[in-house]
C-alpha cells in the first residue's frame, strides 16, 4: 500500500497520526484534543453486555484503542484490525503494542507478518483463527462493530475483505448453533462413552514429524471426481500416507485399496459406511465428539484422538504427557483431515475427490445426478479447476473459503489439487493425480510399520486405575445436581425476601448472594461445566441466552427470578448428563 505515515503534534501537545495517500493528507486524530475526541467516540460502547465482542477496524496510534478498552471494561473482548502496515511500523517506534494488548486484554490483527515473540498480535491470515477462538455462537447477538475515523475512506479494499471474513464467520456461527442444538445431546453421550475407549487410545501428537520429510500425504474425499482417478491411488500405496475421510472408505475398499488412516468426526454417522470388516485393521482418527457407535461397530485396533474441547479428557492426556491438538477443524471431516495432515508435519499434501462443488451435477461419488432446476437449495457460481463456471452449495462454499484461508496460513505445506474436477481452491497447484504421483511419490516406505511403532497413551498397568477414576468421578455429577438445586432454593428465597412486606436488611441480601455466587463459581470451575453446557445447547439454548438479554435495571425480585431460571436450566441439563454417565459400563477386565 503506497502511503506515507507520520506523527504530528496536536494543539494540546499530544502526538497524532497523519497518513498521506495519493497526495492527500488524512489526520487520524483530532488536531485539537485527540484524547477528548477518542473518549467521545468510545462512549456508545460503555457498559456492553457481559461476554460481548467488539470488532474494530483500525488501531491507529492507540488513543482510540485505549478509550474503547476503558469504555468496554473487562467483560468485553475487543479485537482490533490495523489494515495499514506502515501505520504499525510507525507506531511501534513509540508504543509497545504487545504490552498494550496484554495489559488491556485485547487482540490485534495486522496486515503485516506477526512475530512469534509478540503475544496478542496476529497476521491477517490468522484473522479467521482469532475469530474462531474468541467469537462463539453463544455470542451471536453480542457482536458489535466499530470503524475508526477515516479508516473506511483510506482503506476501502481492506474493509471489504474484512467485512467478508466477518460475514463468513458469522454465518458459520449460525451453522454451529444449529449443529449444537441438533447434536448437543448425542455429543454428550459420545464424550461420556468415549471414556470406554480412552484407556487404549493413541494421541495425535505421537505422530507429529514421525513420517519422512519427503513422504507426501494424500487426502481422499468423496467428491464426484473421485470416480475418475480412484484406481490410480493403488500406485500411491506405500509411497504416500493415504488419509481417507469416512465417506470415501467404501470406494477405496471396493478397489481393494486400504488407506493408512480413516478420519471420522461426526457425532452421528451412518454406520453402513463401516460395514467392511477390513476397517478394523485401519487406524481411526477422531475427536471426542465422534460417534462412539462407530467405535463399537468397528472395534478398531487403533483409535487416534486428535483434539477435544472437553477439559476433563484434556487433563487426562496432559497428565500422561500428551496434548490433544489445538488446530482448526473447519466444521467438516475433510477440513479436519486437512488440518490433521498439516499437524503431523507433512510438507506436501495431495487432494483427491475434494470437489467442493456439484461436479457433473453430483454431490458425492457414486450418487445419481441432480436436477439443477429442482435442486431446492441456493447455488453459488464459482470457478472450477479448468477455469469454467461450476455451481456449489452454501456449505461447500464455506468449506472452499476455509481451505483457501488455511492454504494461505499454512504456506509451509505445499497443497496439490489432484481432484481433476470441482471448484478451484486458490493457492493450490492443480495437477492430475498421475502427474502428482510421478512428481512426489517416488520412494517406497513401510508406512504400516511407522504407525505401528507408536505406543498408546496409557500403559496397560495404568488402565484399570484410569477406569476406576472414571467410575469415581461420576459421583461429582450427583454433588453438582445437589448444589445447583440449592441454588434454585436460594433464588426462591430471594424472591420471597424481595416480596416481603418487611424488607430484609442489606446484610441478609449480601449473605444470600454470597451463597449463590459460591455455587455459580463452583459450577464454572467444574469439569462438568463443558458437558452440561452442551446439554443446555441441545435443549435450552434460546431460553438460556435470553436470560442475559434482560435490562440491567430490573427489580430485585426480577433479578432473583432470573437466577431461579438460570439454576433450573442448569439442573435440568446436569440431570440429563448424570443419567448418561450413570449408564456407563466398562469391560470386565478393567473393573475389579
XYZ file of C-alpha atoms in Angstrom:
592
model
C 0.000 0.000 0.000
C 1.562 3.262 -1.170
C 1.049 5.612 1.785
C 3.265 7.751 3.994
C 2.644 7.789 7.739
C 3.990 10.367 10.155
C 3.472 11.534 13.688
C 2.402 15.164 14.045
C 1.630 17.282 17.076
C -1.858 18.335 18.141
C -2.599 21.815 19.547
C -2.533 20.378 23.075
C 0.920 18.881 22.545
C -0.106 15.241 22.133
C 1.076 13.114 19.201
C -1.378 12.380 16.390
C -1.176 10.292 13.231
C -1.248 11.623 9.694
C -1.498 9.438 6.587
C -0.643 10.780 3.146
C -2.318 8.858 0.323
C -2.279 9.963 -3.336
C -1.126 13.440 -2.309
C -3.921 13.964 0.215
C -3.294 14.176 3.968
C -5.658 12.433 6.391
C -5.497 13.144 10.121
C -6.466 10.055 12.147
C -6.841 12.076 15.363
C -8.219 15.469 16.309
C -5.777 18.328 15.732
C -7.092 19.974 18.921
C -7.923 17.435 21.639
C -7.252 13.837 20.462
C -7.934 12.229 23.853
C -11.247 14.053 24.327
C -12.243 13.079 20.769
C -11.448 9.422 21.468
C -13.370 9.456 24.745
C -16.460 10.839 22.997
C -16.069 8.276 20.177
C -15.910 5.390 22.672
C -18.870 6.496 24.820
C -21.530 4.455 22.890
C -19.628 1.272 23.785
C -19.792 1.857 27.528
C -21.355 -0.975 29.542
C -21.828 -3.502 26.759
C -23.407 -6.764 27.870
C -21.150 -9.250 29.606
C -19.317 -11.568 27.212
C -19.734 -9.180 24.265
C -17.225 -8.941 21.419
C -16.229 -5.643 19.814
C -14.610 -5.892 16.371
C -12.749 -2.686 15.499
C -11.483 -1.733 12.035
C -8.375 0.313 12.796
C -5.937 0.671 15.676
C -4.055 3.864 14.844
C -1.706 5.236 17.466
C -3.593 3.588 20.347
C -5.522 6.642 21.550
C -8.881 5.405 20.215
C -7.974 1.843 21.194
C -7.283 2.835 24.797
C -10.521 4.820 25.032
C -12.534 1.889 23.656
C -10.965 -0.520 26.121
C -11.781 1.778 29.046
C -15.365 2.160 27.835
C -15.924 -1.565 27.314
C -14.480 -2.758 30.589
C -13.123 -6.224 31.360
C -16.163 -8.254 30.307
C -15.929 -7.406 26.585
C -13.399 -8.961 24.228
C -12.022 -6.362 21.788
C -10.314 -7.427 18.548
C -8.625 -4.680 16.538
C -7.577 -4.926 12.912
C -4.979 -2.453 11.664
C -5.095 -2.645 7.843
C -2.027 -0.472 7.209
C 1.403 -1.998 7.792
C 3.010 1.461 7.546
C 0.880 2.647 10.484
C 2.063 -0.291 12.592
C 5.715 0.290 11.716
C 5.400 3.949 12.671
C 3.545 3.285 15.938
C 5.880 0.520 17.110
C 8.651 3.102 17.353
C 6.881 4.802 20.244
C 4.435 2.192 21.592
C 4.986 -1.384 22.829
C 1.900 -2.750 21.107
C 2.207 -6.264 22.556
C 2.334 -4.904 26.127
C -0.554 -2.569 25.317
C -2.736 -5.512 24.264
C -1.610 -7.696 27.160
C -2.430 -5.090 29.795
C -5.840 -4.361 28.278
C -6.874 -7.912 27.374
C -7.377 -7.235 23.670
C -6.107 -8.784 20.435
C -4.622 -7.055 17.390
C -4.630 -8.323 13.808
C -2.252 -6.566 11.417
C -1.653 -6.515 7.688
C 1.996 -7.411 8.175
C 3.773 -10.521 9.406
C 3.285 -11.172 13.101
C 6.306 -12.096 15.182
C 6.112 -15.197 17.392
C 7.649 -13.106 20.176
C 4.759 -10.622 20.156
C 1.815 -12.022 22.070
C -1.716 -10.910 21.192
C -0.586 -9.774 17.710
C -1.588 -11.775 14.618
C -1.086 -11.602 10.869
C -4.189 -11.030 8.731
C -4.022 -14.649 7.513
C -4.696 -15.670 11.125
C -7.789 -13.471 11.456
C -10.226 -16.394 10.877
C -8.462 -18.360 13.620
C -8.677 -15.401 16.011
C -12.417 -15.178 15.330
C -12.848 -18.926 15.832
C -11.032 -18.721 19.145
C -12.739 -15.675 20.623
C -16.183 -15.411 18.989
C -18.561 -18.316 19.613
C -22.192 -18.987 18.720
C -23.352 -18.060 22.243
C -22.264 -14.504 21.393
C -24.039 -14.071 18.045
C -26.273 -11.313 19.404
C -23.430 -9.700 21.334
C -21.120 -8.877 18.431
C -20.521 -5.148 17.984
C -18.692 -3.387 15.153
C -16.691 -0.192 15.091
C -14.699 1.693 12.407
C -12.168 4.331 13.470
C -12.443 7.773 11.799
C -11.081 7.985 8.230
C -10.258 4.267 8.066
C -13.058 3.159 5.752
C -12.230 6.031 3.400
C -8.490 5.316 3.463
C -8.580 1.526 3.172
C -11.738 0.528 1.252
C -10.363 -2.719 -0.209
C -9.172 -3.988 3.156
C -12.509 -3.005 4.672
C -14.402 -5.058 2.075
C -12.225 -8.117 2.759
C -12.556 -7.540 6.497
C -16.337 -7.455 6.227
C -16.306 -10.614 4.109
C -14.252 -12.523 6.684
C -16.580 -11.462 9.496
C -19.681 -12.288 7.444
C -18.259 -15.727 6.665
C -17.525 -16.340 10.342
C -20.964 -15.116 11.413
C -22.671 -17.495 9.002
C -20.540 -20.305 10.407
C -21.651 -19.306 13.922
C -25.292 -19.733 12.941
C -24.458 -23.101 11.399
C -22.586 -24.108 14.569
C -25.538 -23.031 16.689
C -27.891 -25.205 14.639
C -25.453 -28.104 14.936
C -25.198 -27.626 18.705
C -28.977 -27.651 19.057
C -29.353 -30.704 16.817
C -26.419 -32.750 18.095
C -25.795 -31.434 21.604
C -27.210 -34.437 23.437
C -25.580 -37.060 21.206
C -22.303 -35.161 21.694
C -22.727 -35.500 25.455
C -23.334 -39.229 25.053
C -20.259 -39.586 22.834
C -17.975 -37.697 25.227
C -19.048 -39.896 28.116
C -18.937 -43.181 26.209
C -15.538 -42.186 24.814
C -14.190 -42.909 28.300
C -14.525 -46.618 27.467
C -12.041 -46.245 24.616
C -9.571 -43.752 26.099
C -7.565 -46.301 28.175
C -6.297 -47.991 24.972
C -6.210 -44.884 22.759
C -3.400 -43.099 20.948
C -2.764 -39.355 20.767
C -2.142 -37.466 17.536
C 0.873 -35.690 18.994
C 2.739 -39.045 18.990
C 2.645 -38.985 15.180
C 3.934 -35.439 14.678
C 7.033 -35.400 12.435
C 7.104 -39.210 12.571
C 6.903 -39.632 8.799
C 9.881 -38.931 6.477
C 10.129 -35.318 5.250
C 9.935 -36.295 1.584
C 6.872 -38.515 2.021
C 3.676 -36.759 0.863
C 0.204 -37.383 2.219
C -2.903 -37.899 0.125
C -6.263 -36.711 1.444
C -9.072 -38.724 -0.172
C -12.577 -37.239 -0.018
C -15.829 -38.481 -1.533
C -16.437 -35.786 -4.161
C -17.859 -36.803 -7.552
C -14.438 -36.631 -9.218
C -13.155 -39.478 -7.048
C -14.606 -41.908 -9.580
C -12.194 -40.562 -12.228
C -8.930 -41.474 -10.589
C -9.582 -43.749 -7.621
C -7.896 -46.713 -9.350
C -4.682 -44.681 -9.625
C -4.496 -44.482 -5.826
C -3.230 -48.059 -5.900
C 0.054 -46.650 -7.251
C 0.284 -44.394 -4.187
C 0.068 -47.217 -1.660
C 3.302 -47.439 0.288
C 4.663 -44.265 -1.284
C 2.328 -41.782 0.385
C 0.384 -41.729 3.624
C -3.199 -42.138 2.418
C -5.609 -40.362 4.759
C -9.221 -41.079 3.839
C -12.421 -39.438 5.093
C -15.103 -41.835 6.296
C -17.482 -41.240 3.387
C -14.799 -42.261 0.867
C -13.724 -45.513 2.553
C -16.232 -47.758 0.780
C -14.910 -46.645 -2.620
C -11.332 -47.277 -1.571
C -12.076 -50.756 -0.243
C -14.161 -51.580 -3.286
C -10.931 -51.168 -5.265
C -9.043 -53.228 -2.631
C -7.019 -50.160 -1.632
C -6.603 -49.868 2.129
C -5.997 -46.310 3.328
C -3.400 -45.802 6.022
C -5.790 -43.831 8.235
C -9.525 -43.084 8.272
C -10.794 -39.768 9.656
C -14.268 -39.653 11.219
C -15.535 -36.877 13.478
C -19.314 -36.594 13.177
C -21.326 -37.188 16.377
C -23.928 -39.100 14.387
C -22.569 -41.048 11.417
C -24.148 -43.549 9.030
C -22.945 -46.911 10.329
C -23.237 -48.617 6.939
C -20.085 -46.723 5.927
C -18.190 -49.077 8.251
C -19.656 -52.433 7.211
C -16.416 -53.758 5.725
C -14.576 -55.875 8.320
C -11.206 -54.716 6.980
C -11.821 -51.330 8.601
C -10.980 -52.902 11.960
C -7.344 -53.106 10.877
C -7.137 -49.463 9.747
C -6.354 -46.763 12.341
C -9.312 -44.479 13.040
C -8.561 -40.789 13.561
C -11.232 -38.936 15.504
C -12.272 -36.445 18.151
C -14.049 -36.930 21.456
C -17.341 -35.753 19.910
C -17.260 -38.551 17.306
C -19.851 -41.295 17.164
C -18.997 -43.992 19.691
C -21.357 -46.291 17.821
C -18.759 -46.288 15.053
C -16.139 -47.429 17.566
C -18.486 -50.065 18.912
C -19.189 -51.365 15.401
C -15.642 -51.350 14.042
C -13.786 -52.406 17.211
C -10.837 -50.592 15.639
C -7.424 -51.766 16.830
C -6.087 -48.212 16.885
C -8.061 -45.084 17.826
C -6.045 -41.884 17.365
C -7.628 -38.876 19.064
C -6.693 -35.503 17.613
C -8.427 -32.963 19.808
C -11.126 -32.277 22.355
C -12.973 -29.317 23.830
C -13.661 -31.370 26.948
C -11.320 -30.168 29.758
C -11.808 -33.384 31.728
C -10.441 -35.507 28.859
C -7.767 -32.956 28.020
C -6.478 -33.157 31.594
C -6.176 -36.945 31.340
C -3.852 -36.649 28.362
C -1.926 -33.742 29.837
C -1.158 -35.738 32.978
C 0.026 -38.584 30.735
C 2.446 -36.198 28.990
C 0.370 -35.663 25.847
C -1.532 -32.743 24.386
C -4.557 -33.179 22.193
C -4.014 -30.860 19.230
C -5.405 -27.344 19.126
C -5.861 -26.812 15.398
C -8.604 -25.646 13.091
C -11.189 -28.372 12.465
C -13.145 -26.324 9.913
C -16.503 -27.981 10.544
C -16.302 -30.981 8.211
C -14.479 -34.292 8.156
C -12.417 -33.184 5.126
C -11.324 -29.920 6.737
C -10.392 -31.771 9.934
C -8.389 -34.295 7.874
C -6.587 -31.415 6.166
C -5.588 -29.840 9.485
C -4.568 -33.252 10.804
C -2.176 -33.739 7.875
C -0.645 -30.328 8.484
C -0.386 -31.050 12.216
C 1.552 -34.240 11.537
C 4.118 -32.209 9.618
C 3.655 -33.319 6.006
C 5.388 -30.992 3.542
C 3.225 -31.953 0.557
C -0.479 -32.783 0.591
C -2.303 -34.135 -2.472
C -6.068 -33.620 -2.553
C -8.243 -36.211 -4.284
C -12.043 -36.097 -4.501
C -12.125 -32.634 -2.913
C -14.638 -31.164 -5.402
C -16.435 -28.702 -3.101
C -18.915 -28.304 -5.935
C -21.575 -30.175 -7.918
C -19.215 -31.693 -10.476
C -21.285 -33.271 -13.239
C -24.404 -32.354 -11.247
C -23.377 -34.774 -8.487
C -22.751 -34.023 -4.810
C -20.874 -37.210 -3.948
C -19.088 -40.030 -5.710
C -21.428 -42.841 -6.685
C -24.574 -40.740 -6.278
C -27.093 -40.048 -9.017
C -27.086 -36.795 -10.946
C -29.189 -33.953 -9.640
C -31.602 -31.689 -11.468
C -30.264 -28.150 -11.071
C -33.698 -26.718 -11.849
C -35.322 -28.601 -8.980
C -32.405 -28.841 -6.579
C -34.210 -26.822 -3.902
C -31.096 -25.204 -2.398
C -29.218 -21.988 -3.034
C -26.486 -22.441 -5.635
C -23.408 -20.245 -5.964
C -21.300 -19.809 -9.089
C -17.562 -20.397 -8.625
C -14.615 -21.068 -10.909
C -13.628 -24.684 -11.409
C -10.091 -26.090 -11.796
C -10.330 -25.683 -15.585
C -11.357 -22.008 -15.471
C -15.005 -22.691 -16.243
C -18.101 -21.875 -14.184
C -19.392 -24.507 -11.791
C -22.064 -24.461 -9.103
C -21.634 -25.098 -5.410
C -23.858 -25.058 -2.346
C -23.639 -22.587 0.516
C -21.975 -25.069 2.895
C -19.495 -26.209 0.211
C -18.724 -22.552 -0.462
C -17.873 -22.003 3.211
C -15.549 -25.008 3.150
C -13.964 -23.740 -0.073
C -13.164 -20.415 1.602
C -11.886 -22.260 4.667
C -9.478 -24.297 2.529
C -8.225 -21.128 0.820
C -7.640 -19.443 4.187
C -5.730 -22.455 5.523
C -3.641 -22.867 2.355
C -2.600 -19.243 2.794
C -1.980 -19.624 6.532
C -0.135 -22.959 6.334
C 2.045 -21.870 3.427
C 4.882 -24.186 4.524
C 2.765 -27.146 3.330
C 2.518 -27.392 -0.462
C -1.002 -28.382 -1.494
C -1.556 -30.131 -4.812
C -5.154 -30.346 -6.009
C -5.362 -33.601 -7.958
C -9.147 -33.799 -7.710
C -9.447 -33.439 -11.515
C -12.701 -31.544 -11.193
C -14.664 -29.349 -8.846
C -14.095 -25.845 -7.519
C -10.721 -24.155 -7.814
C -9.029 -23.766 -4.426
C -6.903 -20.638 -4.674
C -3.328 -21.212 -3.547
C -3.171 -24.867 -4.579
C -1.223 -26.321 -7.509
C -3.590 -28.061 -9.921
C -2.262 -31.331 -11.353
C -3.651 -34.695 -12.425
C -3.207 -37.445 -9.855
C -0.916 -39.291 -12.248
C 1.300 -36.216 -12.564
C 1.300 -35.635 -8.806
C 2.307 -39.220 -8.045
C 5.068 -39.130 -10.653
C 6.394 -35.902 -9.142
C 6.098 -36.598 -5.424
C 5.513 -40.315 -4.760
C 8.831 -41.815 -5.845
C 10.057 -43.782 -2.825
C 8.671 -46.805 -1.006
C 8.107 -46.700 2.770
C 6.945 -49.052 5.500
C 4.043 -46.815 6.470
C 2.265 -49.504 8.446
C 5.465 -50.121 10.422
C 5.849 -46.406 11.142
C 2.301 -46.202 12.512
C 2.672 -49.429 14.494
C 5.812 -48.095 16.186
C 3.742 -45.654 18.235
C 2.720 -46.673 21.762
C -0.726 -45.998 23.309
C -1.022 -43.027 25.657
C -1.685 -45.136 28.739
C 0.366 -48.151 29.765
C -1.512 -51.445 30.318
C -0.819 -51.371 34.052
C -2.407 -47.886 34.335
C -5.662 -48.633 32.542
C -7.562 -50.238 35.400
C -6.714 -47.315 37.663
C -7.962 -44.945 34.947
C -11.316 -46.727 34.701
C -11.684 -46.699 38.479
C -11.174 -42.950 38.337
C -13.949 -42.606 35.740
C -16.338 -44.573 37.915
C -15.386 -42.499 40.950
C -15.637 -39.152 39.158
C -19.187 -39.684 38.011
C -20.212 -39.131 41.627
C -19.310 -35.460 41.047
C -22.484 -35.125 38.978
C -24.559 -36.183 41.993
C -22.875 -33.456 44.040
C -23.254 -30.904 41.218
C -27.003 -31.505 40.892
C -27.416 -31.226 44.672
C -25.571 -27.866 44.803
C -27.453 -26.459 41.809
C -30.774 -27.425 43.399
C -29.608 -25.495 46.463
C -29.130 -22.557 44.096
C -32.759 -22.857 42.987
C -33.876 -22.816 46.624
C -31.728 -19.772 47.389
C -33.149 -17.892 44.385
C -36.693 -18.683 45.523
C -35.778 -17.420 48.986
C -34.535 -14.190 47.393
C -37.867 -13.757 45.584
C -39.751 -14.152 48.864
C -37.456 -11.677 50.565
C -37.998 -9.135 47.780
C -41.796 -9.560 48.016
C -41.980 -9.440 51.809
C -43.742 -6.563 53.496
C -40.786 -6.147 55.845
C -37.801 -5.639 53.587
C -34.679 -7.561 54.751
C -31.623 -5.536 55.566
C -28.665 -5.291 53.231
C -26.649 -7.897 55.153
C -29.317 -10.566 54.592
C -29.215 -9.920 50.850
C -25.420 -9.977 50.836
C -25.324 -13.320 52.664
C -27.820 -14.840 50.225
C -25.927 -13.501 47.211
C -22.605 -14.840 48.539
C -24.073 -18.320 48.859
C -25.453 -18.173 45.320
C -22.167 -16.842 43.974
C -20.253 -19.746 45.541
C -22.485 -22.194 43.692
C -22.013 -20.298 40.412
C -18.239 -20.269 40.872
C -18.232 -23.969 41.727
C -20.188 -24.733 38.544
C -17.986 -22.504 36.360
C -14.811 -24.169 37.690
C -16.158 -27.700 37.360
C -15.018 -30.001 34.531
C -18.685 -30.980 34.283
C -19.456 -27.481 33.010
C -18.484 -28.473 29.462
C -20.955 -31.358 29.094
C -23.723 -29.558 30.966
C -23.385 -26.576 28.625
C -23.590 -28.927 25.620
C -26.810 -30.336 27.027
C -28.152 -26.795 27.514
C -27.256 -26.066 23.886
C -29.321 -29.052 22.812
C -32.429 -28.374 24.891
C -32.492 -24.860 26.337
C -30.087 -22.675 24.353
C -32.528 -19.955 23.279
C -34.082 -19.659 26.739
C -30.652 -19.720 28.346
C -29.361 -16.906 26.137
C -32.485 -14.810 26.736
C -31.771 -14.800 30.464
C -28.841 -12.479 29.806
C -30.677 -10.191 27.414
C -32.734 -8.600 30.194
C -32.108 -4.977 31.086
C -29.596 -4.396 33.874
C -32.129 -2.179 35.656
C -34.619 -4.958 36.510
C -36.038 -5.040 40.033
C -34.578 -7.106 42.869
C -37.407 -9.608 42.545
C -36.808 -9.995 38.791
C -33.090 -10.499 39.385
C -33.808 -13.455 41.665
C -36.365 -14.796 39.187
C -33.649 -14.745 36.511
C -31.302 -16.619 38.847
C -34.005 -19.172 39.592
C -34.484 -19.804 35.867
C -30.697 -19.938 35.435
C -30.224 -22.602 38.118
C -33.269 -24.588 36.940
C -31.903 -24.618 33.399
C -28.560 -25.985 34.577
C -30.214 -28.510 36.896
C -32.231 -29.986 34.013
C -29.104 -30.277 31.887
C -26.950 -31.663 34.721
C -29.532 -34.345 35.499
C -29.585 -35.375 31.842
C -25.788 -35.645 31.737
C -25.768 -37.544 35.033
C -28.253 -40.073 33.635
C -25.931 -40.819 30.696
C -22.900 -41.126 32.976
C -24.768 -43.486 35.326
C -25.261 -45.930 32.432
C -21.557 -46.020 31.557
C -20.133 -49.543 31.695
C -16.645 -50.905 31.105
C -15.221 -54.256 30.096
C -14.867 -56.723 32.977
C -11.073 -56.727 32.625
C -10.976 -53.100 33.810
C -13.397 -53.416 36.728
C -12.469 -55.144 39.987
